[in-house]
GROMACS .gro file of C-alpha atoms in nm:
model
  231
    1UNK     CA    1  10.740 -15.095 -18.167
    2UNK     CA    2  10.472 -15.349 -18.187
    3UNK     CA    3  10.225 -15.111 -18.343
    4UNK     CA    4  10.509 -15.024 -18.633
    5UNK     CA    5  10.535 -15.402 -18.689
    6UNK     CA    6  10.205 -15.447 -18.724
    7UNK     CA    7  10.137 -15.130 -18.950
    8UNK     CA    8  10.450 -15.312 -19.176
    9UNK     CA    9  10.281 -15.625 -19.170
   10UNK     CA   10   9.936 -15.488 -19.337
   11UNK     CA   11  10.135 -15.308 -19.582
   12UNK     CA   12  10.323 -15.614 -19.691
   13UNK     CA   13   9.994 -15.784 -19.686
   14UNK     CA   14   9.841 -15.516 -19.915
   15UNK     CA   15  10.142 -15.476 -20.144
   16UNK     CA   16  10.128 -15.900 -20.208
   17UNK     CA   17   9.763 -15.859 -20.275
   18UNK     CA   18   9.757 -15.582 -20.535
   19UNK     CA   19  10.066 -15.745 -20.713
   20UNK     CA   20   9.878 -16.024 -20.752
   21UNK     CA   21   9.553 -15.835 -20.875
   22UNK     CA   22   9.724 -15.643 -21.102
   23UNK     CA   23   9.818 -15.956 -21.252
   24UNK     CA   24   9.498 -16.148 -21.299
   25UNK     CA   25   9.253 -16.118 -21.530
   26UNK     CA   26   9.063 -16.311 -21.828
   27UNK     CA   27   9.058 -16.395 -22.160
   28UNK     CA   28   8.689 -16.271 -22.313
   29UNK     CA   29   8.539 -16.518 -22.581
   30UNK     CA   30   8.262 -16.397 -22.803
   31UNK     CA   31   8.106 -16.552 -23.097
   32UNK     CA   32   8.034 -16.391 -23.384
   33UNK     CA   33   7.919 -16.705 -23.676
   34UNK     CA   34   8.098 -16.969 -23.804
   35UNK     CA   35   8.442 -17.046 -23.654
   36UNK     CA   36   8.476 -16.651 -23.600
   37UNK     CA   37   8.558 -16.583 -23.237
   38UNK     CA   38   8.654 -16.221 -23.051
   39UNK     CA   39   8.864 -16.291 -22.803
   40UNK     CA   40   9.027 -16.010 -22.571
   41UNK     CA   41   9.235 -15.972 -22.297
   42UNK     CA   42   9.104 -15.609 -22.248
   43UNK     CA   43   9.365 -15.441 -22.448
   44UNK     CA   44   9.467 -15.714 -22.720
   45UNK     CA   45   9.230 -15.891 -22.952
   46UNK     CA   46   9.240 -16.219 -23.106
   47UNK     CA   47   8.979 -16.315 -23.411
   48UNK     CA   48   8.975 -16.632 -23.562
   49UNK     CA   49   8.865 -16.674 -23.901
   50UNK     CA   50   8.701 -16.304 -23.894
   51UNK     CA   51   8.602 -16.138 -24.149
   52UNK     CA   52   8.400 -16.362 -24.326
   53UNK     CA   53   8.106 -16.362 -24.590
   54UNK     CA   54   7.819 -16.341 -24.395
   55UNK     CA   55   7.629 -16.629 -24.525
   56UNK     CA   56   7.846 -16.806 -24.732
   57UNK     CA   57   7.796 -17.147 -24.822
   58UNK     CA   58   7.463 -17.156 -24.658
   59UNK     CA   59   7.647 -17.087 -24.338
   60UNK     CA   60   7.596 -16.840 -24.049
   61UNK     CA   61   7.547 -16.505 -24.148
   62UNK     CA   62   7.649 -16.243 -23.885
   63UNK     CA   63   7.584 -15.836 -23.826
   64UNK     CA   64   7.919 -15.641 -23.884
   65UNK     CA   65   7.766 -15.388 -23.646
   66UNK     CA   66   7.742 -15.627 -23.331
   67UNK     CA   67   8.120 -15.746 -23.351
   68UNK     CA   68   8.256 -15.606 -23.037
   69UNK     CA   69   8.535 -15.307 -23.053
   70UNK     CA   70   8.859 -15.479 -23.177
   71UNK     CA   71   9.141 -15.318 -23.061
   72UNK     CA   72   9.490 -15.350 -23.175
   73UNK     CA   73   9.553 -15.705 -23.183
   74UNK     CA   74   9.556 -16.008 -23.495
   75UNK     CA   75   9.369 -16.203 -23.703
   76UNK     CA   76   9.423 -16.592 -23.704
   77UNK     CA   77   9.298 -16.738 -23.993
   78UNK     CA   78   9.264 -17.099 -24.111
   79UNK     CA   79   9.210 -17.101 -24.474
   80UNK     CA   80   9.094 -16.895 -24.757
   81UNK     CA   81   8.745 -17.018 -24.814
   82UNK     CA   82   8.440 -16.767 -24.830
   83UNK     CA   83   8.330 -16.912 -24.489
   84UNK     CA   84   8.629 -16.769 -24.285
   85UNK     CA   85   8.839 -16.517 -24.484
   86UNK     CA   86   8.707 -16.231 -24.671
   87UNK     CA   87   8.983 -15.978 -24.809
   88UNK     CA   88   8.790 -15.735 -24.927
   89UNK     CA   89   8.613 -15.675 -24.567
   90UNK     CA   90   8.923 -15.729 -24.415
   91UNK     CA   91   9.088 -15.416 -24.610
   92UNK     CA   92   8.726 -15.246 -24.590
   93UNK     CA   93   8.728 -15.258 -24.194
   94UNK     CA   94   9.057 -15.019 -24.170
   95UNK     CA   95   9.221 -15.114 -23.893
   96UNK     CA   96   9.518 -15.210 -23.789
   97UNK     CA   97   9.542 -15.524 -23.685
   98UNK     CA   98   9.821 -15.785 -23.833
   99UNK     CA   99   9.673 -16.127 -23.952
  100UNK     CA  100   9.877 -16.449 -23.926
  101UNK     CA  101   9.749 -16.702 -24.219
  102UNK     CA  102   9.850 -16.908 -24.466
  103UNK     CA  103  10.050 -16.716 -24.769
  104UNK     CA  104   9.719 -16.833 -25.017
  105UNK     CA  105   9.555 -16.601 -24.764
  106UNK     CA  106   9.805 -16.291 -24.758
  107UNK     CA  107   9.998 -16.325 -25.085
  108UNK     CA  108   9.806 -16.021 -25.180
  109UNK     CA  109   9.775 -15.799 -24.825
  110UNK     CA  110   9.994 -15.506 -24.715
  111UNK     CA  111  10.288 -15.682 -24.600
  112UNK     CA  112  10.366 -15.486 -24.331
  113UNK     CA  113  10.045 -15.629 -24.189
  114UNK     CA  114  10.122 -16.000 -24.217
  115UNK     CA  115  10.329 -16.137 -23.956
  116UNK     CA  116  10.566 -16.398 -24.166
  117UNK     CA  117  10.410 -16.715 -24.151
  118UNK     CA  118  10.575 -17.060 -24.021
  119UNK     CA  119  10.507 -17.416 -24.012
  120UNK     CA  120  10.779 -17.512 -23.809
  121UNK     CA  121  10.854 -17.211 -23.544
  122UNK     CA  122  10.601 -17.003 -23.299
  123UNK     CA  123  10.458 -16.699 -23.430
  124UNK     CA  124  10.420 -16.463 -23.191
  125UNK     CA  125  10.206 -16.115 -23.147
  126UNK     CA  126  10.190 -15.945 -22.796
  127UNK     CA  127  10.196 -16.257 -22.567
  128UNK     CA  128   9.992 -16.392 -22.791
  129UNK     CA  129  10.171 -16.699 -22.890
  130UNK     CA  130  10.068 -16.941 -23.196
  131UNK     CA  131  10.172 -17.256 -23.353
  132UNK     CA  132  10.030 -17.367 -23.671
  133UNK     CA  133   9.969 -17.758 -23.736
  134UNK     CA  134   9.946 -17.840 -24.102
  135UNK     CA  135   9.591 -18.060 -24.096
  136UNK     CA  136   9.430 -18.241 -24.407
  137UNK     CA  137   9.090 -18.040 -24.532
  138UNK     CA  138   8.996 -18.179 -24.889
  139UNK     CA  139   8.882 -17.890 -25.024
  140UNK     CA  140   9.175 -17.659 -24.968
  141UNK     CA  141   9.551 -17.790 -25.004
  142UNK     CA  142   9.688 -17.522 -24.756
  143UNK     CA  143   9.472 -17.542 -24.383
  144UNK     CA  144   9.586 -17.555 -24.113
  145UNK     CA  145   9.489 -17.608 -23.709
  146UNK     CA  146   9.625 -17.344 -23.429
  147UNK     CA  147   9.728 -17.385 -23.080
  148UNK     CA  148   9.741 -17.013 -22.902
  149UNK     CA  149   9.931 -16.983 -22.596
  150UNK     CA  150   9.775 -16.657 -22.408
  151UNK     CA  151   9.819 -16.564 -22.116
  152UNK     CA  152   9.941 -16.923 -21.987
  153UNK     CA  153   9.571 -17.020 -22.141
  154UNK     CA  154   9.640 -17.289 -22.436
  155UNK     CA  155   9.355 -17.251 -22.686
  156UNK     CA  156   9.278 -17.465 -22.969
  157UNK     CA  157   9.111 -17.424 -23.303
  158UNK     CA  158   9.051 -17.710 -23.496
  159UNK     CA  159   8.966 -17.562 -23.839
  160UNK     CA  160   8.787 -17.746 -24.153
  161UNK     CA  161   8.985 -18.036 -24.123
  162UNK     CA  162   8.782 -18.385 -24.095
  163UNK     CA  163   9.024 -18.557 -23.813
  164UNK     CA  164   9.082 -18.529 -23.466
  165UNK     CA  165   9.437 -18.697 -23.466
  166UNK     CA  166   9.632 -18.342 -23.380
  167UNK     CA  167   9.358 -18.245 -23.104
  168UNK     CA  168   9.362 -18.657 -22.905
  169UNK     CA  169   9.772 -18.565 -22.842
  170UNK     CA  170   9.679 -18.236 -22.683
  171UNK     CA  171   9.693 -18.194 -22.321
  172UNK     CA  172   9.550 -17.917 -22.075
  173UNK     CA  173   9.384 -17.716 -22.333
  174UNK     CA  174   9.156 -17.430 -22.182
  175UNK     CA  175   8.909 -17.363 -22.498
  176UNK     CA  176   8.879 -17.660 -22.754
  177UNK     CA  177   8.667 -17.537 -23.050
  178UNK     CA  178   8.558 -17.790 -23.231
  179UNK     CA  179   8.362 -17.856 -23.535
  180UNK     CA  180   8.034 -18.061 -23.541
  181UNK     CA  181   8.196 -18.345 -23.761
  182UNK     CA  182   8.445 -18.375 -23.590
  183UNK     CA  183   8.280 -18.379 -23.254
  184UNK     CA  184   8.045 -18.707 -23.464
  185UNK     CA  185   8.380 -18.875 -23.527
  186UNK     CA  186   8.510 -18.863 -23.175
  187UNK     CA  187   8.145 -18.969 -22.996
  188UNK     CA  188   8.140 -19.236 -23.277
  189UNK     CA  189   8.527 -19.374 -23.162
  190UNK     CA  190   8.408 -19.349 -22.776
  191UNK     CA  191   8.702 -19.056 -22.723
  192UNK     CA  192   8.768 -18.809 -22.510
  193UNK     CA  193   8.950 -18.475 -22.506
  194UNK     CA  194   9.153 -18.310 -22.275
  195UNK     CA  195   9.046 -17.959 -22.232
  196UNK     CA  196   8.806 -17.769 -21.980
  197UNK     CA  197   8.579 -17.635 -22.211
  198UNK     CA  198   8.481 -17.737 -22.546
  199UNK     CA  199   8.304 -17.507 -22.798
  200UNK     CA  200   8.147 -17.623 -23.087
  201UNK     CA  201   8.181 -17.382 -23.431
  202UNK     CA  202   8.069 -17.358 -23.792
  203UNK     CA  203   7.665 -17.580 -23.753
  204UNK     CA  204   7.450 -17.478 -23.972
  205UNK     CA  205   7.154 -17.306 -23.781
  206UNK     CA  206   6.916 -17.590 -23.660
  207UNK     CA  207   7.194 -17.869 -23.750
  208UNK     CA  208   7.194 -18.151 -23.475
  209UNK     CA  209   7.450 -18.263 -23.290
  210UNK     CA  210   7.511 -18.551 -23.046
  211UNK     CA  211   7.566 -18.442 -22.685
  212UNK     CA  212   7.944 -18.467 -22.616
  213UNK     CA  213   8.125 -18.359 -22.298
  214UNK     CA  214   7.857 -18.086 -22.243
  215UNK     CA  215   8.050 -17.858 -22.519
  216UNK     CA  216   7.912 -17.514 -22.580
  217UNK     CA  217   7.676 -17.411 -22.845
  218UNK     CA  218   7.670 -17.011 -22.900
  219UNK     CA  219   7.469 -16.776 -23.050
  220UNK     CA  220   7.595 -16.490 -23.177
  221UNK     CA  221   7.708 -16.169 -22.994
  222UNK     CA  222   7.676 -16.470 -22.664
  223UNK     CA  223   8.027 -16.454 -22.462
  224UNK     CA  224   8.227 -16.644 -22.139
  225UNK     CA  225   8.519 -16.619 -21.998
  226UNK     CA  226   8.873 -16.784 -21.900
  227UNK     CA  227   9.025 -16.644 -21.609
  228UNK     CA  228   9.410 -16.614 -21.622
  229UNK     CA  229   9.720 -16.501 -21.353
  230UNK     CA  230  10.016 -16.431 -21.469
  231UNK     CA  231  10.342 -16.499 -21.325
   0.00000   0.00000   0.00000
């Protein structure tokens, strides 16, 4: 009897563990250039502002051929400038992926690839859950900021917009990323942010930047990693 009990126990045991397993795993973050980010779960893929043209603006250019696989997943884009959207690439690349975006960004796409855009409700693709906040850029009317809920990982990207105000209210943010003048404003002000890690996007190559809460400066094709457990 007490070697049954104990052969039940160690199965229990096992069972609990490889529920839990089965249930962990992480968010993958590469950079590509600019504010373009893969970012996979291992079956899903997020990409922020991606594709872009490579060198646009005198910004980073990047090599189509080192973008990691993207599987099926959804393209989160900011605004329509050169320096984050490209349409033609976008339609060239052939897959098929859904964007969410502003309508100046999809007006003219497949619709049955856009996933209806809102300013006011969560858009939602897979678990992958986003929120659009309507941020001031001055050289495009329609931009906007994204929080992504993933996993139970809250991600933020900041966009072209030239104030922090949306990102100071945020709370427990995983992955902040951040652009270098608005990481000038905040060190200027004496802030802080709330988030675990803090990635820098869109310098110019060589541009310098103040040190501020030891945030992440990538190279292309570079990667880390957010670990997640579901519930």
């Amino acid at each position: 009897m007490m070697l049954r009990s104990y052969w039940t126990i160690c199965f229990l045991l096992l069972s609990i563990t490889l529920a839990v397993c089965a249930d962990a795993g992480e968010l993958k973050i590469t950079f590509i250039g600019n504010m373009a980010f893969h970012i996979s779960d291992g079956e899903t893929t997020l990409l922020s502002d991606f594709p872009y043209t490579s060198g646009a603006y005198g910004y980073m250019e990047y090599d189509m051929d080192k973008v990691p696989e993207i599987r099926d997943g959804v393209h989160l884009i900011t605004h329509f400038h050169g320096d984050h959207w490209n349409a033609d690439l976008f339609q060239e690349m052939k897959l098929k992926t859904k964007i969410i975006a502003p309508p100046s960004v999809t007006e003219k796409l497949d619709k049955e690839r856009v996933v209806p855009f809102s300013e006011t409700e969560p858009m939602t693709y897979k678990g992958i859950t986003v929120q659009a906040i309507a941020m001031p850029h001055k050289f495009a009317p329609e931009h906007f900021s994204y929080l992504v809920t993933w996993h139970g990982k809250r991600l933020y990207f900041i966009g072209d917009t030239e104030t922090p105000a949306d990102i100071l209210k945020q709370k427990d943010i995983a992955a902040l990323f951040i652009s270098p003048w608005v990481i000038r404003t905040i060190e200027r002000q004496d802030l802080s942010l709330d988030t675990r890690e803090l990635v820098m996007y869109h310098q110019k190559v060589g541009e310098e930047v103040v040190p501020f809460q030891n945030y992440r400066r990538m190279k292309e094709g570079e990667s880390f990693s957010i670990d997640f457990e579901d519930e």
